[in-house]
PDB file of C-alpha atoms in Angstrom:
ATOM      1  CA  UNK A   1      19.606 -67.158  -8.942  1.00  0.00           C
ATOM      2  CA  UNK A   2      20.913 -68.768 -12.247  1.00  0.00           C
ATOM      3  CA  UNK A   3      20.975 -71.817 -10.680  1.00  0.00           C
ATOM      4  CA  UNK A   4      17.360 -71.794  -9.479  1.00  0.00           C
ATOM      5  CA  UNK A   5      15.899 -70.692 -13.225  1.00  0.00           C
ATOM      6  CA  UNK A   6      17.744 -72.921 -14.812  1.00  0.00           C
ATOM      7  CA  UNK A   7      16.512 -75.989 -12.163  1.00  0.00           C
ATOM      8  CA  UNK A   8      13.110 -74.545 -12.861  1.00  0.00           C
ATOM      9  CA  UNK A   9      13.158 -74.936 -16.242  1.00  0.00           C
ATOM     10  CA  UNK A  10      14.646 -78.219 -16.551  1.00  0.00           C
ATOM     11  CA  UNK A  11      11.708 -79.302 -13.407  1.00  0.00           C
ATOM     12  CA  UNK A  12       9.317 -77.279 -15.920  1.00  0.00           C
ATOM     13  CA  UNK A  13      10.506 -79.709 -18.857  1.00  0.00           C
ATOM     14  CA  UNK A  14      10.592 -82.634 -16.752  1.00  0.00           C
ATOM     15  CA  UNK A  15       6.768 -82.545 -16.087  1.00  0.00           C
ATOM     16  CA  UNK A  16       5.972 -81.362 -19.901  1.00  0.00           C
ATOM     17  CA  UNK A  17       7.818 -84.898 -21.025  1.00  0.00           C
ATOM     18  CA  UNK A  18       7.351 -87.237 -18.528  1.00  0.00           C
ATOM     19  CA  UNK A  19       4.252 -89.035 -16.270  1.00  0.00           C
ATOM     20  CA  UNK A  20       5.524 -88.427 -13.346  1.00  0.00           C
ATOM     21  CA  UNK A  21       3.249 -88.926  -9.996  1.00  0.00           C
ATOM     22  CA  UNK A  22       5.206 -88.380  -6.745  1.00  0.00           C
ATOM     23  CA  UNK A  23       8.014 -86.008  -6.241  1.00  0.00           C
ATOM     24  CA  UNK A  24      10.113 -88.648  -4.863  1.00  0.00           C
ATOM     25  CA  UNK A  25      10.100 -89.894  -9.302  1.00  0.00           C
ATOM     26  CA  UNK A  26      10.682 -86.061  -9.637  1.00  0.00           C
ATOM     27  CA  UNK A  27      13.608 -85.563  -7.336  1.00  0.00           C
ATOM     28  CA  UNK A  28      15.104 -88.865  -9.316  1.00  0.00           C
ATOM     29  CA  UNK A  29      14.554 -87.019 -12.540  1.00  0.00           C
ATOM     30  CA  UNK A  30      15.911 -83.728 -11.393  1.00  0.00           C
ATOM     31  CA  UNK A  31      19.020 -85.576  -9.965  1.00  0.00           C
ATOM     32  CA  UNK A  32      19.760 -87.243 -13.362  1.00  0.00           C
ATOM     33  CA  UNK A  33      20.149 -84.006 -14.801  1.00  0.00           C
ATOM     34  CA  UNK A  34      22.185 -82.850 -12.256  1.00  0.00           C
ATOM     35  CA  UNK A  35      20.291 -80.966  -9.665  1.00  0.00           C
ATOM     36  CA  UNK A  36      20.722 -82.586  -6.299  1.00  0.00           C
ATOM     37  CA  UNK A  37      17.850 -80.882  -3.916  1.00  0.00           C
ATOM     38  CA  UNK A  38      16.097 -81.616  -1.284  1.00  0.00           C
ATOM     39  CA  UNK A  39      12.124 -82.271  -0.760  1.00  0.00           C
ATOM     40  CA  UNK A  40      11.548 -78.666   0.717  1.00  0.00           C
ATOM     41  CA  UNK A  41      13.125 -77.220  -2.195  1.00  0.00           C
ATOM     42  CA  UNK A  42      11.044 -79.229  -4.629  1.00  0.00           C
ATOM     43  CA  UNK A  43       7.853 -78.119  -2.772  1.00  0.00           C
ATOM     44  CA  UNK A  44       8.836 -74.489  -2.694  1.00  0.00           C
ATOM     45  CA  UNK A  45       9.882 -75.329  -6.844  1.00  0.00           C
ATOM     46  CA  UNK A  46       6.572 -76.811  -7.654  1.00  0.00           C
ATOM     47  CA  UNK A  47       4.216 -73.974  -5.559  1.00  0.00           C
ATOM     48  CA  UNK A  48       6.071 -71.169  -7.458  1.00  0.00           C
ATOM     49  CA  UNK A  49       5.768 -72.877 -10.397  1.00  0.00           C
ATOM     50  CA  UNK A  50       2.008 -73.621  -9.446  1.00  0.00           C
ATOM     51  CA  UNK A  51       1.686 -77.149 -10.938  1.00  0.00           C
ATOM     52  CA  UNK A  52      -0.649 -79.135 -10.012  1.00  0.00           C
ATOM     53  CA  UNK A  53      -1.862 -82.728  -9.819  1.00  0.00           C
ATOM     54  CA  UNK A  54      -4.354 -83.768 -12.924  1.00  0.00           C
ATOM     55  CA  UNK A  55      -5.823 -87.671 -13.967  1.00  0.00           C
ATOM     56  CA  UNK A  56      -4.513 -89.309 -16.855  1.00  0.00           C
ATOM     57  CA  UNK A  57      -6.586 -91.252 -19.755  1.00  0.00           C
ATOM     58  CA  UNK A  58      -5.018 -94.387 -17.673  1.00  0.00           C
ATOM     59  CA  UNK A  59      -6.444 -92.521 -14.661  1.00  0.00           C
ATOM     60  CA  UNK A  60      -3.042 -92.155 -12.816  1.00  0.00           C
ATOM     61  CA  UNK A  61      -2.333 -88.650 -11.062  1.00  0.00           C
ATOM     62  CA  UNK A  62       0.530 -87.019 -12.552  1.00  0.00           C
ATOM     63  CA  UNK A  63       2.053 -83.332 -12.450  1.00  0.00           C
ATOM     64  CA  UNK A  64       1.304 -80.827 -15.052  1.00  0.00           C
ATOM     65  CA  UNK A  65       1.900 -77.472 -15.452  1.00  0.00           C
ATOM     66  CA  UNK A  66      -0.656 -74.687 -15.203  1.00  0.00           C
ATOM     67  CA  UNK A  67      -3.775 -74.713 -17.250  1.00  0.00           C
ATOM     68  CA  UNK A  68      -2.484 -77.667 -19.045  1.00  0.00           C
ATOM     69  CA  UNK A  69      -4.500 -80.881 -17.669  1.00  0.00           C
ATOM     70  CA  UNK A  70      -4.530 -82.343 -20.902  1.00  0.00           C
ATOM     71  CA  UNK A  71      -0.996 -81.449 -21.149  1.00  0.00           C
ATOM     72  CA  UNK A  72       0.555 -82.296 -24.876  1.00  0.00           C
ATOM     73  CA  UNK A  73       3.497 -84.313 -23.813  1.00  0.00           C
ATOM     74  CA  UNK A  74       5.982 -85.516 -26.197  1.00  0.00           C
ATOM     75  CA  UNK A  75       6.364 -88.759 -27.361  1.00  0.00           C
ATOM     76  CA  UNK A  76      10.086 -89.615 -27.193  1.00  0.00           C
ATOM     77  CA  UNK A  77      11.815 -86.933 -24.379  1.00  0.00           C
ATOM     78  CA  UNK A  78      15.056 -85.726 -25.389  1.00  0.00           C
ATOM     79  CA  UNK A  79      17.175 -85.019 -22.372  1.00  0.00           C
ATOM     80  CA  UNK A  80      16.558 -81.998 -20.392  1.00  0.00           C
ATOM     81  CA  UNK A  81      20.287 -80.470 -21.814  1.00  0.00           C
ATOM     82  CA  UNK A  82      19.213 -81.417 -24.961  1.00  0.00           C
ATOM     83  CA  UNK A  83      15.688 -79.605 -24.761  1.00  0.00           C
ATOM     84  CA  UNK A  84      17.242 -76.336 -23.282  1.00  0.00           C
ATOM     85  CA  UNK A  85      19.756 -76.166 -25.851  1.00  0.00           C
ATOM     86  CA  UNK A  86      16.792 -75.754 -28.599  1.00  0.00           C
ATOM     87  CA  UNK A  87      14.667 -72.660 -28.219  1.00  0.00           C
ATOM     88  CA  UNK A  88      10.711 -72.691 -28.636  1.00  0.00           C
ATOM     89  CA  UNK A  89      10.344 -71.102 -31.374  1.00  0.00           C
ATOM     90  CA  UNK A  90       9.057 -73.635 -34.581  1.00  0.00           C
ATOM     91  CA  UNK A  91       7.308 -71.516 -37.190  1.00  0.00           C
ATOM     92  CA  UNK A  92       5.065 -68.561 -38.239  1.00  0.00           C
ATOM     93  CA  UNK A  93       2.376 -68.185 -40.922  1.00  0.00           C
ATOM     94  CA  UNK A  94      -0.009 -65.517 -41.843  1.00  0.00           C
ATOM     95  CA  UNK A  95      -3.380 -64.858 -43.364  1.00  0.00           C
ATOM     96  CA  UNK A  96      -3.780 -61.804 -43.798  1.00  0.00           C
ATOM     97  CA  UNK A  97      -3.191 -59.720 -40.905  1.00  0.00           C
ATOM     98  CA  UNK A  98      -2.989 -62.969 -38.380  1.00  0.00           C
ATOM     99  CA  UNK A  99       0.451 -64.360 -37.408  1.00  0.00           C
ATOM    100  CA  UNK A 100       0.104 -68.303 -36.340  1.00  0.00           C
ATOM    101  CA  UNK A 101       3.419 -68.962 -34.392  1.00  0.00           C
ATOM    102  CA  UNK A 102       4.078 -72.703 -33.600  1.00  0.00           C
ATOM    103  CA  UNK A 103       6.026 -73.346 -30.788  1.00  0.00           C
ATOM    104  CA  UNK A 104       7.752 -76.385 -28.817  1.00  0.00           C
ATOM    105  CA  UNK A 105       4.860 -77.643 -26.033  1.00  0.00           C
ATOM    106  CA  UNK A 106       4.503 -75.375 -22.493  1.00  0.00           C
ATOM    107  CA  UNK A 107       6.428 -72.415 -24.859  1.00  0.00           C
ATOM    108  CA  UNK A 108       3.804 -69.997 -26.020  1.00  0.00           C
ATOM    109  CA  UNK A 109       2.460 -68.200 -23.513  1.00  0.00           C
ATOM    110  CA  UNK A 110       6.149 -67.195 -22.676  1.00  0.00           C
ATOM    111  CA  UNK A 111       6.990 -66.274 -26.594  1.00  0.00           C
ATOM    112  CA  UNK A 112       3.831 -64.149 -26.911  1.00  0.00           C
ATOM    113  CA  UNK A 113       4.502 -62.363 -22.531  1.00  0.00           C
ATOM    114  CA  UNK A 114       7.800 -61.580 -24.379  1.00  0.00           C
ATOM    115  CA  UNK A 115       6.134 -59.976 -27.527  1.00  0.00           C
ATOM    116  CA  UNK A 116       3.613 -58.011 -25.686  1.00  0.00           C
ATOM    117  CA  UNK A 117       5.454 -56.936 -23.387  1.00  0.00           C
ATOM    118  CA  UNK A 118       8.161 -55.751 -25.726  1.00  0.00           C
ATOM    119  CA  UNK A 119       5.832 -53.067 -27.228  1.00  0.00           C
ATOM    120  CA  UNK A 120       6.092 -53.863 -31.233  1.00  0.00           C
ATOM    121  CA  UNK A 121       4.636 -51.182 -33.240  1.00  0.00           C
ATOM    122  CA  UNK A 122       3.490 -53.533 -35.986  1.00  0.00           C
ATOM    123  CA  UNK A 123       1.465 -55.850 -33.435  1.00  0.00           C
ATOM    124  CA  UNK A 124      -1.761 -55.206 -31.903  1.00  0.00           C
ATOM    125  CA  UNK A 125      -1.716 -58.261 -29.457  1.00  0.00           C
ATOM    126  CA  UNK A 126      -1.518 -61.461 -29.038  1.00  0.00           C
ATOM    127  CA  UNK A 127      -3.336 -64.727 -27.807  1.00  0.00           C
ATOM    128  CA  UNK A 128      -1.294 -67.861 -26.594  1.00  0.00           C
ATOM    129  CA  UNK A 129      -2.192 -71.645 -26.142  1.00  0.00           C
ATOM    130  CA  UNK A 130      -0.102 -74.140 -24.974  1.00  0.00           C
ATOM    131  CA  UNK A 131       2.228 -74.601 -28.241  1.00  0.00           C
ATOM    132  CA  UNK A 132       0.701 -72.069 -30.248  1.00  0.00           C
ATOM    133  CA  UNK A 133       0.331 -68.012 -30.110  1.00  0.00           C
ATOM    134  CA  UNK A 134      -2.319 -65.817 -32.515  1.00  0.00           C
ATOM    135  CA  UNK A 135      -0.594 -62.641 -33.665  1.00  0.00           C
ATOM    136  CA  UNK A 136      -2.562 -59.564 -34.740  1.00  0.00           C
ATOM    137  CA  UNK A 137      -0.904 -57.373 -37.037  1.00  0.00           C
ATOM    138  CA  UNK A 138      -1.825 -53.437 -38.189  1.00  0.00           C
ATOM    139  CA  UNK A 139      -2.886 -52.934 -41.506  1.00  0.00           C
ATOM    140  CA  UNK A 140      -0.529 -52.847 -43.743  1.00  0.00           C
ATOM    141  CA  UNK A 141       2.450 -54.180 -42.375  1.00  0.00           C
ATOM    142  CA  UNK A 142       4.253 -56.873 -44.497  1.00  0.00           C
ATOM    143  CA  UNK A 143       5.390 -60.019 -43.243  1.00  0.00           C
ATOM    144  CA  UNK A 144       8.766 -59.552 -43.892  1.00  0.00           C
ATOM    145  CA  UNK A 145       8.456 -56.516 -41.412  1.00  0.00           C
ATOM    146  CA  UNK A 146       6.726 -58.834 -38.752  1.00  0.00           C
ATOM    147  CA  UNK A 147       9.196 -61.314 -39.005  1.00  0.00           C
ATOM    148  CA  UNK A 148      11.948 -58.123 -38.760  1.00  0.00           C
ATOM    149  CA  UNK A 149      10.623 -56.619 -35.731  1.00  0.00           C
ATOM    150  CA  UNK A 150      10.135 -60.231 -33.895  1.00  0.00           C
ATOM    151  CA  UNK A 151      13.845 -61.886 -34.365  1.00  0.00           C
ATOM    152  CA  UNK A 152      14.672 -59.422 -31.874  1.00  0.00           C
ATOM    153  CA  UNK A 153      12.297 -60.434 -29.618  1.00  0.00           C
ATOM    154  CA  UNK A 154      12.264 -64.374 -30.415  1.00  0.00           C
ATOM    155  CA  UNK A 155      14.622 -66.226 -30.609  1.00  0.00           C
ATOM    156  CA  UNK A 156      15.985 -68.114 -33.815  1.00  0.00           C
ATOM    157  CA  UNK A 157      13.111 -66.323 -36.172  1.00  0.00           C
ATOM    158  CA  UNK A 158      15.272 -65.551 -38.871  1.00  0.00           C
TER     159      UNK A 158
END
């Protein structure tokens, strides 16, 4: 199973840093990182992960990940090993009692599934984009204790 979530994340990188239109470039990509699979297992890959097709400015079709048609791609891809060896998180900054957390492109809603779910007293809830997730904080919690209670939740927040 470690071998299909980590091919999904590298296919999930893939499409967040590259133009890619046909799974035949996709399989290519995949096998330069080292995944050799075949076509079915690329289909069954890219249902699960429910991408989907969406027009470019240049009006080209290319894959993007859910919700994301105007997908923020990067400008110069690093190397899937490289990407997975750096986690999402970027930064957080608060008015108030709002968090902003900034996060790598396709990373948020992930981040902020892994905060709610993880049932921190000091948050109320949060609200994620595509690179960035809205934090809501009780009254009267510092930051210091925000950023306490979510390094063990995210990674690299200290």
């Amino acid at each position: 199973m470690k071998v299909k979530n980590n091919r999904l994340e590298a296919l999930r990188m893939i499409i967040s840093s590259q133009e890619l239109g046909s799974q035949d470039e996709l399989l290519a990509a995949l096998k330069q990182e080292g995944f050799k699979l075949t076509q079915a297992t690329l289909s069954r890959d890219l249902k699960q992960l429910k991408v989907a097709k969406a027009a470019t400015m240049r009006g080209n079709y290319v894959y993007v990940l859910p919700n994301d048609t105007m997908y923020k791609r990067v400008s110069t891809p690093q190397s899937i090993r490289e990407m997975q060896q750096v986690p999402g998180f970027i930064s957080i900054n608060f008015s108030g009692n709002i968090g902003v957390i900034r996060t790598r492109p396709g990373y948020a809603s992930s981040i902020a599934y892994n905060i709610d779910n993880s049932h921190l007293d000091d948050i109320l809830g949060t609200i994620a984009g595509d690179d960035t997730i809205l934090i809501v904080i009780k009254q009267g919690v510092t930051k210091e204790e925000v950023i306490a209670a979510l390094s063990e939740v995210v990674p690299n927040m200290r």
